[in-house]
Coordinates of C-alpha atoms (C1' of nucleotides) in Angstrom, one line a residue:
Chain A
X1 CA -5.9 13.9 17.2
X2 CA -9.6 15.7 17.8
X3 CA -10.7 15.0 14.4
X4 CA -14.7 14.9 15.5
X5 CA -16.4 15.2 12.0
X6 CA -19.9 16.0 10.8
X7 CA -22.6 18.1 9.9
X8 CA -25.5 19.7 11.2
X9 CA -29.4 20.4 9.7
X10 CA -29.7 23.8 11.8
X11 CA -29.5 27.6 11.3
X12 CA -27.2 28.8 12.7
X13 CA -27.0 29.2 16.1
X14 CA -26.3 33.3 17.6
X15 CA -23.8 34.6 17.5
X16 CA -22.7 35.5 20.9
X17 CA -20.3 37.9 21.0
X18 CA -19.9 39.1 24.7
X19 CA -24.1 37.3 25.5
X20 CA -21.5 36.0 28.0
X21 CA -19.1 38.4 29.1
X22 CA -15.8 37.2 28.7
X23 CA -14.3 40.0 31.1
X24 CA -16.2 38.2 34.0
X25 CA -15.1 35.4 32.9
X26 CA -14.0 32.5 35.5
X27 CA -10.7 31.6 33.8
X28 CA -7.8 33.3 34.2
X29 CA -5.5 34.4 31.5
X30 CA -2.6 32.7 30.8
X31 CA 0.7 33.6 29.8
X32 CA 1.9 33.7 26.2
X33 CA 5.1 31.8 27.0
X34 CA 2.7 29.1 28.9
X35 CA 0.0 28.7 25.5
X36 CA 3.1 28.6 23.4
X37 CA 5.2 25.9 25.4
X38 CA 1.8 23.6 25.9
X39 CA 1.8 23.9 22.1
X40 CA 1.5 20.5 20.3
X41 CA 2.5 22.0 16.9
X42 CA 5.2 24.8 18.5
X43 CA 6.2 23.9 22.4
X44 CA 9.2 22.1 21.3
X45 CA 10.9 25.0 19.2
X46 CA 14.7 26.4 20.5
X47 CA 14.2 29.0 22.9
X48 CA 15.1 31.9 20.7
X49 CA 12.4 30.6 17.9
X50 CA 10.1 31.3 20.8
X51 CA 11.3 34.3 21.6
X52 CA 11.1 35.2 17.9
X53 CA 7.4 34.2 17.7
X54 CA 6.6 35.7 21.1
X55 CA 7.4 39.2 20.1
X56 CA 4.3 39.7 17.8
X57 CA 2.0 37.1 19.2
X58 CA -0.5 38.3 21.4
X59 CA -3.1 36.7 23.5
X60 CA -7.1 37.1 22.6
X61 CA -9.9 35.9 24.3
X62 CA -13.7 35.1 23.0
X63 CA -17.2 34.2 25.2
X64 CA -18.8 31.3 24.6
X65 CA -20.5 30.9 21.0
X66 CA -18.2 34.4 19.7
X67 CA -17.1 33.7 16.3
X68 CA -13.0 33.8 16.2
X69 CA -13.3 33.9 12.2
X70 CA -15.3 33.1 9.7
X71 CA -14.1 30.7 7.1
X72 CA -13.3 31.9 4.1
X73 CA -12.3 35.4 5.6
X74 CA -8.1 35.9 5.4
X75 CA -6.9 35.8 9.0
X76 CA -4.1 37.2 9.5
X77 CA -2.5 35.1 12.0
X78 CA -3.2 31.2 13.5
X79 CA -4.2 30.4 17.1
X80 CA -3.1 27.9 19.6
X81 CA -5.3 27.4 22.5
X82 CA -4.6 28.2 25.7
X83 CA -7.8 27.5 28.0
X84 CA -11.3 26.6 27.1
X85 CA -12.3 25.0 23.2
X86 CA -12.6 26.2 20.2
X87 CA -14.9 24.5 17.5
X88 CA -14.1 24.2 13.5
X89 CA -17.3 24.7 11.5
X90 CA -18.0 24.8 8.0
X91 CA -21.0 26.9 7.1
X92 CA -22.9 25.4 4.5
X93 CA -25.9 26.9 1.8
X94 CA -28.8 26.5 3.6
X95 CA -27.5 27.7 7.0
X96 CA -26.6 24.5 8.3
X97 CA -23.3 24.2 10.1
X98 CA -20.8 21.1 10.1
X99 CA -18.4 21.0 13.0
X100 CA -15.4 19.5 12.0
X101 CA -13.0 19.4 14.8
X102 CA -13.0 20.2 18.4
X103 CA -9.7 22.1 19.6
X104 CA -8.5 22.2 23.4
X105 CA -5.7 23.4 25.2
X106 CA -2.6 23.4 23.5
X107 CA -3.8 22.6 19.9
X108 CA -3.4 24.8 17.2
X109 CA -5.9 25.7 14.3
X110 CA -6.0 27.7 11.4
X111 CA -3.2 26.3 10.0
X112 CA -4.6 24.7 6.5
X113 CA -5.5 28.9 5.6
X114 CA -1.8 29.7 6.8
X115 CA 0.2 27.2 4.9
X116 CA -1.4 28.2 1.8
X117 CA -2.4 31.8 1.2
X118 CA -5.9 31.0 1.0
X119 CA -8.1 31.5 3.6
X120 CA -8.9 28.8 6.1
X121 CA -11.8 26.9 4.7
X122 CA -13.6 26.3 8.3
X123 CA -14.8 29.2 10.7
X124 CA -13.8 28.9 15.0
X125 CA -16.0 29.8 17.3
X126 CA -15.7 29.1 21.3
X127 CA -17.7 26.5 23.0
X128 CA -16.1 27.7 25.8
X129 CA -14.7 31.1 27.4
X130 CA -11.5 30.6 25.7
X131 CA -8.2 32.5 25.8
X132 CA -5.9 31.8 22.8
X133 CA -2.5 33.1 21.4
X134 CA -2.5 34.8 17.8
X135 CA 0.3 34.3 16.2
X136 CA 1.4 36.3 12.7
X137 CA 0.8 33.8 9.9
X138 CA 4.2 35.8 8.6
X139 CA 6.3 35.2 11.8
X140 CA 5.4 31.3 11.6
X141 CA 6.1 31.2 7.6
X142 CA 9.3 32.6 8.1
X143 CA 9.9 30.2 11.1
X144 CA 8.1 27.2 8.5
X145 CA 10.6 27.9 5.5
X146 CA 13.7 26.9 7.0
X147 CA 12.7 24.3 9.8
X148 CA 12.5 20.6 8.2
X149 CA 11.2 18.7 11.4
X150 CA 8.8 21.5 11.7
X151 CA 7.6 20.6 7.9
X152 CA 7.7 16.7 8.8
X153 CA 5.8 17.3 12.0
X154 CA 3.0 19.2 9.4
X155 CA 3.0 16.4 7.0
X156 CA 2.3 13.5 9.7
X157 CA -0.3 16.1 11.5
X158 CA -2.0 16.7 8.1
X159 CA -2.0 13.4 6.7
X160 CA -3.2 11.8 10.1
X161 CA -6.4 14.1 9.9
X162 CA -6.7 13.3 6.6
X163 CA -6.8 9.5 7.9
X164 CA -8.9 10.9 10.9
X165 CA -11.9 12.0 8.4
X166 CA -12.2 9.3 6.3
X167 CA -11.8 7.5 9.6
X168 CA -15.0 9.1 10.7
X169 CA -16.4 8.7 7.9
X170 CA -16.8 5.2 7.5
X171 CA -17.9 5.1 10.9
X172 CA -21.1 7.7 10.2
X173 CA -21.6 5.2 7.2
X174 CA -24.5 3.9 9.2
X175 CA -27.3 6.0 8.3
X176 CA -29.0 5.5 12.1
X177 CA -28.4 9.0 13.8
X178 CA -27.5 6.7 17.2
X179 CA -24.6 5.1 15.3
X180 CA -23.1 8.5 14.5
X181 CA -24.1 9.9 18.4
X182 CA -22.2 7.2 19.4
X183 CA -18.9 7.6 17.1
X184 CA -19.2 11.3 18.5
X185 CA -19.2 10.2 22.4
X186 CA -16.2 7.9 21.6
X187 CA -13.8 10.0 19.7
X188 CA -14.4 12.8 22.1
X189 CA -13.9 10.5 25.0
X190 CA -10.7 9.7 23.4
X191 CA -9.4 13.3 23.2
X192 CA -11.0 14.7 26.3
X193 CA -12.4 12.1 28.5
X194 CA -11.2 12.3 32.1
X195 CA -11.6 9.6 34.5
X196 CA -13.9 10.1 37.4
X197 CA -13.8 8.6 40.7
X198 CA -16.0 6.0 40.2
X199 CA -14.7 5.2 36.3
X200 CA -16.8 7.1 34.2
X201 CA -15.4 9.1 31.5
X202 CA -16.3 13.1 31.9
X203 CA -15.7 15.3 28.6
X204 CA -13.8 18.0 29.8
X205 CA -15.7 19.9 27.0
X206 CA -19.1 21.8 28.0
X207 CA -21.0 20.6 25.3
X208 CA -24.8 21.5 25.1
X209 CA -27.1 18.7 23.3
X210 CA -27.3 21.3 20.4
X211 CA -23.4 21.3 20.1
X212 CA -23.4 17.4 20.1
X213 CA -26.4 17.6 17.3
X214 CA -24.0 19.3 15.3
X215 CA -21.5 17.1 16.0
X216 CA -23.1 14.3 14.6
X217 CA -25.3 16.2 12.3
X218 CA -29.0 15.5 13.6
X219 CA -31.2 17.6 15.2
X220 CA -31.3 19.3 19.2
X221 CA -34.6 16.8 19.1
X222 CA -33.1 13.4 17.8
X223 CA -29.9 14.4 20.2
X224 CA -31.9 14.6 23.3
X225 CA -34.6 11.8 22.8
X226 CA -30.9 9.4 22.4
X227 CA -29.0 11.2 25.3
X228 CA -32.5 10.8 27.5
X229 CA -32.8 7.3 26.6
X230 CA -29.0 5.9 27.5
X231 CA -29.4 8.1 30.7
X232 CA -31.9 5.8 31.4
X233 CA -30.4 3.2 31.0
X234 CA -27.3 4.3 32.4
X235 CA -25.0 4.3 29.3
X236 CA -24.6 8.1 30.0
X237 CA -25.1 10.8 32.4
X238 CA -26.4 13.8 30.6
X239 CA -26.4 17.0 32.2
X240 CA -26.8 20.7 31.9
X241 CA -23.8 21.4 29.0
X242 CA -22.2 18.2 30.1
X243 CA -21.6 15.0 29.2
X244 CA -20.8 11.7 31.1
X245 CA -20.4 8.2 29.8
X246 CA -20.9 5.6 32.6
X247 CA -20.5 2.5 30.3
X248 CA -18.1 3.0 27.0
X249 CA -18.5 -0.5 26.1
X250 CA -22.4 -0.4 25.3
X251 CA -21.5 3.0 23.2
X252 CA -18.9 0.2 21.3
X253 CA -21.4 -2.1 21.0
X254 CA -24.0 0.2 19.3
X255 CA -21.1 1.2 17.0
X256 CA -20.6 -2.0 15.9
X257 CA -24.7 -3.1 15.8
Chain B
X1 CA -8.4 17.2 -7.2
X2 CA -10.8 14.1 -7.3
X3 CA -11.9 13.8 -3.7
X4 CA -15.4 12.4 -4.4
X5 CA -16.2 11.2 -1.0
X6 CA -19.1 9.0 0.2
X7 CA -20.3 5.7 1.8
X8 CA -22.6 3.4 1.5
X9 CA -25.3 1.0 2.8
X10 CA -24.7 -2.3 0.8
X11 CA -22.8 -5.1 1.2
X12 CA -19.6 -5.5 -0.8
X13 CA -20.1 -6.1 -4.6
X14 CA -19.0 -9.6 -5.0
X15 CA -15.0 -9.0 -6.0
X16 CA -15.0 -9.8 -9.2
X17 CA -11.1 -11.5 -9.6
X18 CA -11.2 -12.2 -13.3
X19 CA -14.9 -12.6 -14.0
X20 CA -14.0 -9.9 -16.6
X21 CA -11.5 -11.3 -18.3
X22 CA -8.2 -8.8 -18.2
X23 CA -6.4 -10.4 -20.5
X24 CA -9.1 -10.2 -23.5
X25 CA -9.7 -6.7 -22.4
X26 CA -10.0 -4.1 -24.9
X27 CA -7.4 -2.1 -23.8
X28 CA -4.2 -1.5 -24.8
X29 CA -1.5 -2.1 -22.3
X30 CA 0.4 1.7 -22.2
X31 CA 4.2 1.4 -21.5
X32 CA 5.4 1.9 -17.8
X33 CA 7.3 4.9 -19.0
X34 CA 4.2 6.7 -20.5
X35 CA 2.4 5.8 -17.3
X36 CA 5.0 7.7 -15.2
X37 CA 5.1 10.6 -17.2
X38 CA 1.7 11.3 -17.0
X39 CA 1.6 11.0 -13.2
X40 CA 0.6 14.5 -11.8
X41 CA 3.0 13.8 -9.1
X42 CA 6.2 12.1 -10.4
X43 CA 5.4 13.2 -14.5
X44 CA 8.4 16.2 -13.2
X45 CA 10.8 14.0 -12.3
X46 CA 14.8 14.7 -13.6
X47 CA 15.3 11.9 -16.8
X48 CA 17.5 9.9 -14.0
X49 CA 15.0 9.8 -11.0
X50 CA 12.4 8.5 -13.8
X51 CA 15.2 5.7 -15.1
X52 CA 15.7 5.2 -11.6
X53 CA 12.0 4.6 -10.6
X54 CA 11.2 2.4 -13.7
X55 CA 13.4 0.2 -13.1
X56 CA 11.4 -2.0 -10.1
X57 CA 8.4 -0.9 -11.2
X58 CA 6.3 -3.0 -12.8
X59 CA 2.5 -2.5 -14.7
X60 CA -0.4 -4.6 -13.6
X61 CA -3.6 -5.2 -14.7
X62 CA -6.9 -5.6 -13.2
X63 CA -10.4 -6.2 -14.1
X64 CA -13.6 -4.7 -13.7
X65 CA -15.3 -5.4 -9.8
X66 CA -11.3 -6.7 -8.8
X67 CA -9.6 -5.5 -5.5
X68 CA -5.9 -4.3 -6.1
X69 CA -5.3 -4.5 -2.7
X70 CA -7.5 -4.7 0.9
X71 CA -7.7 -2.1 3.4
X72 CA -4.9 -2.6 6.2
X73 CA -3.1 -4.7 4.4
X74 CA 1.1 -3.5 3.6
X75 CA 1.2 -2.9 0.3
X76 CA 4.4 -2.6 -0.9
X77 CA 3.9 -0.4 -3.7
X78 CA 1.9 2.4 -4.5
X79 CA -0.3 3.1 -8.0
X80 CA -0.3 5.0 -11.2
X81 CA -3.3 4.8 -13.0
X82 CA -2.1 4.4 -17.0
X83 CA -5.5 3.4 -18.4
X84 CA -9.2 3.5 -16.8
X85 CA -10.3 4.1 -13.4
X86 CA -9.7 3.1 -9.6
X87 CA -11.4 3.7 -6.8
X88 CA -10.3 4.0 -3.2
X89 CA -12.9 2.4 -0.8
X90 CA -13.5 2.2 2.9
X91 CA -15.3 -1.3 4.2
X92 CA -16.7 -0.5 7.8
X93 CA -18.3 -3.1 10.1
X94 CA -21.7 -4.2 8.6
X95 CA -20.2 -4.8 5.1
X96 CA -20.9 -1.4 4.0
X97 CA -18.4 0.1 1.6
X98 CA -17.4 4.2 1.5
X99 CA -16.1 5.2 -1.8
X100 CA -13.8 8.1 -0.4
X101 CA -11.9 8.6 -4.2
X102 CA -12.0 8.2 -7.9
X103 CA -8.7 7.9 -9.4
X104 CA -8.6 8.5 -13.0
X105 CA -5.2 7.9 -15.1
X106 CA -2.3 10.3 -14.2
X107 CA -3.8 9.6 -11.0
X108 CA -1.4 8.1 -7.9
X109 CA -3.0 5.8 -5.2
X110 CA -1.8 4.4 -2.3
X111 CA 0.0 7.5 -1.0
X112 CA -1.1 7.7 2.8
X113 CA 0.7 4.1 3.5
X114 CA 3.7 4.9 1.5
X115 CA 4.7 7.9 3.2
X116 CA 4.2 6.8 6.6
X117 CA 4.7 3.4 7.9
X118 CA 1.0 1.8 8.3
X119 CA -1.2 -0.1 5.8
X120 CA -3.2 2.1 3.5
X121 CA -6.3 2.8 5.4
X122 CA -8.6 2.7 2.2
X123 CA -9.0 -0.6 -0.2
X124 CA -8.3 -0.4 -4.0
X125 CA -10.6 -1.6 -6.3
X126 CA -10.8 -1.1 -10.3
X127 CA -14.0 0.3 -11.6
X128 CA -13.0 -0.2 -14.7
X129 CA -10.1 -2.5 -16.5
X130 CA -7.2 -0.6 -15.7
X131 CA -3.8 -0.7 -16.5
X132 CA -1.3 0.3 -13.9
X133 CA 2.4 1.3 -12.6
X134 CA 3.4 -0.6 -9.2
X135 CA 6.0 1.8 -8.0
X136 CA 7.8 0.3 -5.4
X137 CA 7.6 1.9 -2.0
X138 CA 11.2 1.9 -1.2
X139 CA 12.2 3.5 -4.5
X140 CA 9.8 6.2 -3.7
X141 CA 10.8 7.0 -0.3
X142 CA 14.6 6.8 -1.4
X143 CA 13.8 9.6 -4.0
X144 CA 10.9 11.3 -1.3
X145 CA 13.7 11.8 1.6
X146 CA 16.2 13.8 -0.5
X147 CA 13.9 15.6 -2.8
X148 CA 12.1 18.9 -1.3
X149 CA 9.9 19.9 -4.1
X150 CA 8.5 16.5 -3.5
X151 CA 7.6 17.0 -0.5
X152 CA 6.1 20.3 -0.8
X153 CA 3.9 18.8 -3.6
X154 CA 3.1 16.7 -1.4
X155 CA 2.0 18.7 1.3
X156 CA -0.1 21.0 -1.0
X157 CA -1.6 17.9 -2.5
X158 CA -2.7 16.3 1.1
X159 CA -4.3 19.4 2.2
X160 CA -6.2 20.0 -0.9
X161 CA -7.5 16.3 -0.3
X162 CA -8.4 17.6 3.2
X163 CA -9.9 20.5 1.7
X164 CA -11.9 18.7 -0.3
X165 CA -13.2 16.2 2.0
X166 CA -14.4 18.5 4.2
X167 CA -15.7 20.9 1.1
X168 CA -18.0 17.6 -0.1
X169 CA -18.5 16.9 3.7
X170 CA -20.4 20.0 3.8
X171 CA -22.2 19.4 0.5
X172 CA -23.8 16.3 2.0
X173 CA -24.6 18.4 5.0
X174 CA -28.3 17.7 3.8
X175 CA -29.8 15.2 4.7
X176 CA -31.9 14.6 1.6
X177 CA -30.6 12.0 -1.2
X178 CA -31.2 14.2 -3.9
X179 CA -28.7 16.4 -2.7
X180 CA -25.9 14.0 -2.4
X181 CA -26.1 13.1 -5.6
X182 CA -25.9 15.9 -7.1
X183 CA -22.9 16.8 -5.1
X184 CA -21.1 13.4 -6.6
X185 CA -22.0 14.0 -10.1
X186 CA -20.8 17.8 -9.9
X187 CA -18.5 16.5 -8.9
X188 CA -17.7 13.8 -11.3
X189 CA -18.2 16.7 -13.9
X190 CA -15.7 18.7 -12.8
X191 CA -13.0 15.8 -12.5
X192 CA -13.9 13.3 -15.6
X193 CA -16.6 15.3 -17.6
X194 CA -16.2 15.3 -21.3
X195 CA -17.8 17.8 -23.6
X196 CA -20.4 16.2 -26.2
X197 CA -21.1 18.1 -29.3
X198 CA -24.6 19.0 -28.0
X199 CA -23.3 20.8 -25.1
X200 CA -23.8 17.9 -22.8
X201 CA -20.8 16.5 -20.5
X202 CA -20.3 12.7 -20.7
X203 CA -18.5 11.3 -17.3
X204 CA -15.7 9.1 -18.8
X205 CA -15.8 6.8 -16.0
X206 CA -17.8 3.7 -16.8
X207 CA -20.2 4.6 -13.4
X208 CA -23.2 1.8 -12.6
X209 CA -25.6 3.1 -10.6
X210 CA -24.3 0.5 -7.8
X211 CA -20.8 2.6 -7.8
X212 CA -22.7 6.2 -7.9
X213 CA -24.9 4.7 -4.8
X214 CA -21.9 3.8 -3.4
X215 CA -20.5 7.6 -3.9
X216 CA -23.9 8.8 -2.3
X217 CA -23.8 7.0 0.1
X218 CA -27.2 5.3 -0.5
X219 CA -29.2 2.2 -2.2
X220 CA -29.1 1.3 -5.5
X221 CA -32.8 1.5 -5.6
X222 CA -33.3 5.1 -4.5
X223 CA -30.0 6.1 -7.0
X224 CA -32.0 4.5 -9.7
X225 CA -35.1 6.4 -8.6
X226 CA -33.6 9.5 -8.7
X227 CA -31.7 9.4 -11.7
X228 CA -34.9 8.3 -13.6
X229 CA -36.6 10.8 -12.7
X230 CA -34.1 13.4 -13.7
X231 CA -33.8 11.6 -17.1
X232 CA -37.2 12.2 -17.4
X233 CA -36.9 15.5 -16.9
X234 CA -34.4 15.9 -19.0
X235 CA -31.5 16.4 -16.4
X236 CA -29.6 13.8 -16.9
X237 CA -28.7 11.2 -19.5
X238 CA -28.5 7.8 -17.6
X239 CA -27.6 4.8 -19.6
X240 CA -26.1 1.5 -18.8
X241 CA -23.7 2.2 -16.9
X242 CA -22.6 5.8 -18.3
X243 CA -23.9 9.2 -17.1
X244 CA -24.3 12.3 -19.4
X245 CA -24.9 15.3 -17.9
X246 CA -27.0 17.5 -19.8
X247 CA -28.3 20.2 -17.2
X248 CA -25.6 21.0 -15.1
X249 CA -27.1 24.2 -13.8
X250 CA -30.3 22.5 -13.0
X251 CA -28.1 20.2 -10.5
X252 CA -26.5 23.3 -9.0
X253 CA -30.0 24.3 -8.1
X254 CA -30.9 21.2 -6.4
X255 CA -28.1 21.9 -4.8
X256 CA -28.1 25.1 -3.4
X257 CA -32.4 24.2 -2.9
Chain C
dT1 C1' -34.5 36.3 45.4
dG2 C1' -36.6 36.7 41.2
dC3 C1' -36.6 37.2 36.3
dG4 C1' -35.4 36.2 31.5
dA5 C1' -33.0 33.4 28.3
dA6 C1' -31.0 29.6 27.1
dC7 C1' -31.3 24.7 27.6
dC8 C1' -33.6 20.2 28.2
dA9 C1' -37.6 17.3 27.5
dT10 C1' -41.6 15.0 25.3
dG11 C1' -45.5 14.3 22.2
dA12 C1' -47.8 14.3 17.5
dC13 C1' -47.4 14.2 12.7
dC14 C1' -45.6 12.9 8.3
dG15 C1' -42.1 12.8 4.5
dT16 C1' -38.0 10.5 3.0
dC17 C1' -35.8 6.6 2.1
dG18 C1' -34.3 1.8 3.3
dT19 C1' -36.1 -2.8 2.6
dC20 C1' -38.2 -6.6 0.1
dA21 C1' -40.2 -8.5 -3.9
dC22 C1' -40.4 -9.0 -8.6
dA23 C1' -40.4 -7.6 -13.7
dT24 C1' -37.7 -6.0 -17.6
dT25 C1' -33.6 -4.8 -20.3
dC26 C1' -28.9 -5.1 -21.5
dT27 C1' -24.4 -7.5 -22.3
dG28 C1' -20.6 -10.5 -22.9
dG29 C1' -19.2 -14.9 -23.9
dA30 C1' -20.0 -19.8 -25.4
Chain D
dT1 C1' -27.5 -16.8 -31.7
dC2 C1' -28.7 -17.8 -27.3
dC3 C1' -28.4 -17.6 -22.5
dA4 C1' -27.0 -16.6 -17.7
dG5 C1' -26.1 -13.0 -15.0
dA6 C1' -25.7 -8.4 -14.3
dA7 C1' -27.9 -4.0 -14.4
dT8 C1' -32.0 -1.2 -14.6
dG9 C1' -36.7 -0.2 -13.2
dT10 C1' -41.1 -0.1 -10.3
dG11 C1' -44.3 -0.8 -6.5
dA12 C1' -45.7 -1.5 -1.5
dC13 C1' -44.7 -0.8 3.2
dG14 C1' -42.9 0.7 7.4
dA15 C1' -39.4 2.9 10.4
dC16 C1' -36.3 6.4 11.3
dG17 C1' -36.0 10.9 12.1
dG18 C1' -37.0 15.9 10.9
dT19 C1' -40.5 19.5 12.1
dC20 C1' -43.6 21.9 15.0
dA21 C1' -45.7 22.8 19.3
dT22 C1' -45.6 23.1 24.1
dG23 C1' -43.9 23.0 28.8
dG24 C1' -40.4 22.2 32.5
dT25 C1' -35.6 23.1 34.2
dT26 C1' -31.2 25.4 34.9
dC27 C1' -28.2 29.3 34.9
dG28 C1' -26.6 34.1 35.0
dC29 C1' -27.4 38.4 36.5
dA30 C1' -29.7 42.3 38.7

DNA sequence: TGCGAACCATGACCGTCGTCACATTCTGGA
DNA sequence: TCCAGAATGTGACGACGGTCATGGTTCGCA
């Protein structure tokens, strides 16, 4: 699970559609067959389900910071992720943004707006260049009606974010914006953390200090002033839109105070 | 929905195992039957799947302050609420407790454990002296297996708890303490308010300004602050331990800044 | 290679709110 | 009726962290 929960204090950042032009981009596009196999949610469906869902799916891409969706709005289909992440964020009154979840490869999102016919209560927006697979909320309901593992796999997926959040939750109970830094750093080491050479944990994800304020919901200020300091002291290797954590253990042991 | 979600900074209230004495409580014990036909989830049942469920379970009692069960821990039952008011709390490391829930009667609790294996990952704990149904697990999950509109209230009901965890997430986006509590007593309003005759709405639940600190997910001290100076103002209507609402529109202001 | 924009970094200032300390009011039970 | 303990209230103080201001660094692109 990528539940990576909390809220931010800042307008909003630009929108970005094409500041970074996805056409150029570096990563190649995938197949739909490939985005739909290396589906979490989907990839284990009978081949003629997949067929089925193929036929009207069709693959989108988005430039770092270009809104997907906006919450609220009624999408018409759900994506899976093929390359690159996607972030969930709830827009709040004031202009400050939450991001709830971060989605990689092979995860699916939109899902709570497709279920129900409301629209999906969080907006996605790419951290990354990302190529995704849209998929017609009405081809997967059809599919949903009749498939009873498919419903059980929803159920456990749903209620295991639901245990994700309050998870979270009680772990941002700390007021101290370096508590809630370090919950971030250790749930997304969990989900994307890739082990270097010399043991570190990377993130996979190209996270700038402001996406990692609004992960934990402080400030680009507070974010770097914490990031600055653990470099220092080797905890972490910050650098340009990337993350490294040298010593997990000292991030476990500020968790716990 | 009652998703009221929040932590806190204090250590544990001390539990209170009988220091208000159940049995001398003032109220009335309901019969198990009423109980389960006031449940928002198993109130539907056929006449046989209610004769059925009825006849393991068992009421309980508890007082004021007392845990009904400890986070982690396999309960082997889930809860109705008959009479008076639950709530579902989250102890992190530090002794802080995160009230995630109110659970009001017609109200189930324990649902998360029951359905899947693992230990409930929130604590119980009565707010008030409560009567309650202890449904056995196994009986539910006999009747949950075989019964599909079960399941599908199920689903709906686990992501509207979603929903509205990440909908009062983004409420507390702000920072400011002012803010939060508003957000918990709108709320409160909107799950347990009462209508006075002057126009003003009465939260049912017995609240101290401990437990709406604890909802906040701040001190006791700056709660009390706070709601003095909105009785002062004419906001709110805070006596010993009972909130009246009597501007709700000035809240939504605070709110929205 | 150079330019502009985003990103990273650091210092000064100050409001909010947590902490401690103590006074006052309310309540339930003996 | 009285009393202990809980609940409410208020003040002082200081740190955490948000805000503003300013400058250096890295990257993408021409």
């Amino acid at each position: 699970m990528t539940v990576v929960t909390f809220w931010s204090r800042r307008p909003a950042a630009k929108v970005g559609s094409g500041y970074n032009d996805p056409v150029n981009s570096a990563l190649e596009r995938p197949s739909p067959r490939t985005v739909l196999a290396s589906s979490t949610l989907l990839g284990s469906l009978a081949p003629e389900q997949i067929d089925a869902l193929l036929e009207h799916s069709r693959l989108a891409q988005a430039g770092r910071g270009e809104v997907i969706w906006m919450d609220g709005s009624e999408a018409s289909y759900l994506g899976i992720v093929g390359t690159g992440f996607v972030k969930m964020v709830r827009s709040s009154a004031g202009g400050q943004e939450l991001t709830a979840e971060i989605m990689g490869p092979g995860q699916s999102f939109g899902l709570l707006g497709a279920i129900e016919g409301t629209g999906c209560p969080l907006s996605a927006r790419a951290v990354s260049a990302v190529w995704y697979l849209r998929v017609p909320k009405t081809d997967f309901l059809a599919l949903y009606g009749g498939n009873l593992p498919l419903r059980d796999h929803l159920i456990r997926r749903t209620t295991l974010r639901l245990r994700g959040a309050i998870d979270m939750m009680s772990r941002m109970a700390s007021g101290r914006v370096e508590h809630r830094i370090a919950a971030v750093l250790i749930q997304l080491a969990e989900s994307y953390g890739v082990e270097e050479a010399d043991g570190a944990m990377r993130l996979e994800v190209p996270l700038s200090r402001q996406d990692l304020a609004e992960l934990a919901g402080t400030t680009v200020e507070t974010t770097i002033r914490i990031t600055s300091r653990w470099t220092k002291q080797g905890v972490l290797k910050a650098q340009y839109r990337s993350l490294t954590i040298q010593n997990l253990g000292r991030l476990l042991e500020i968790l716990g105070d």
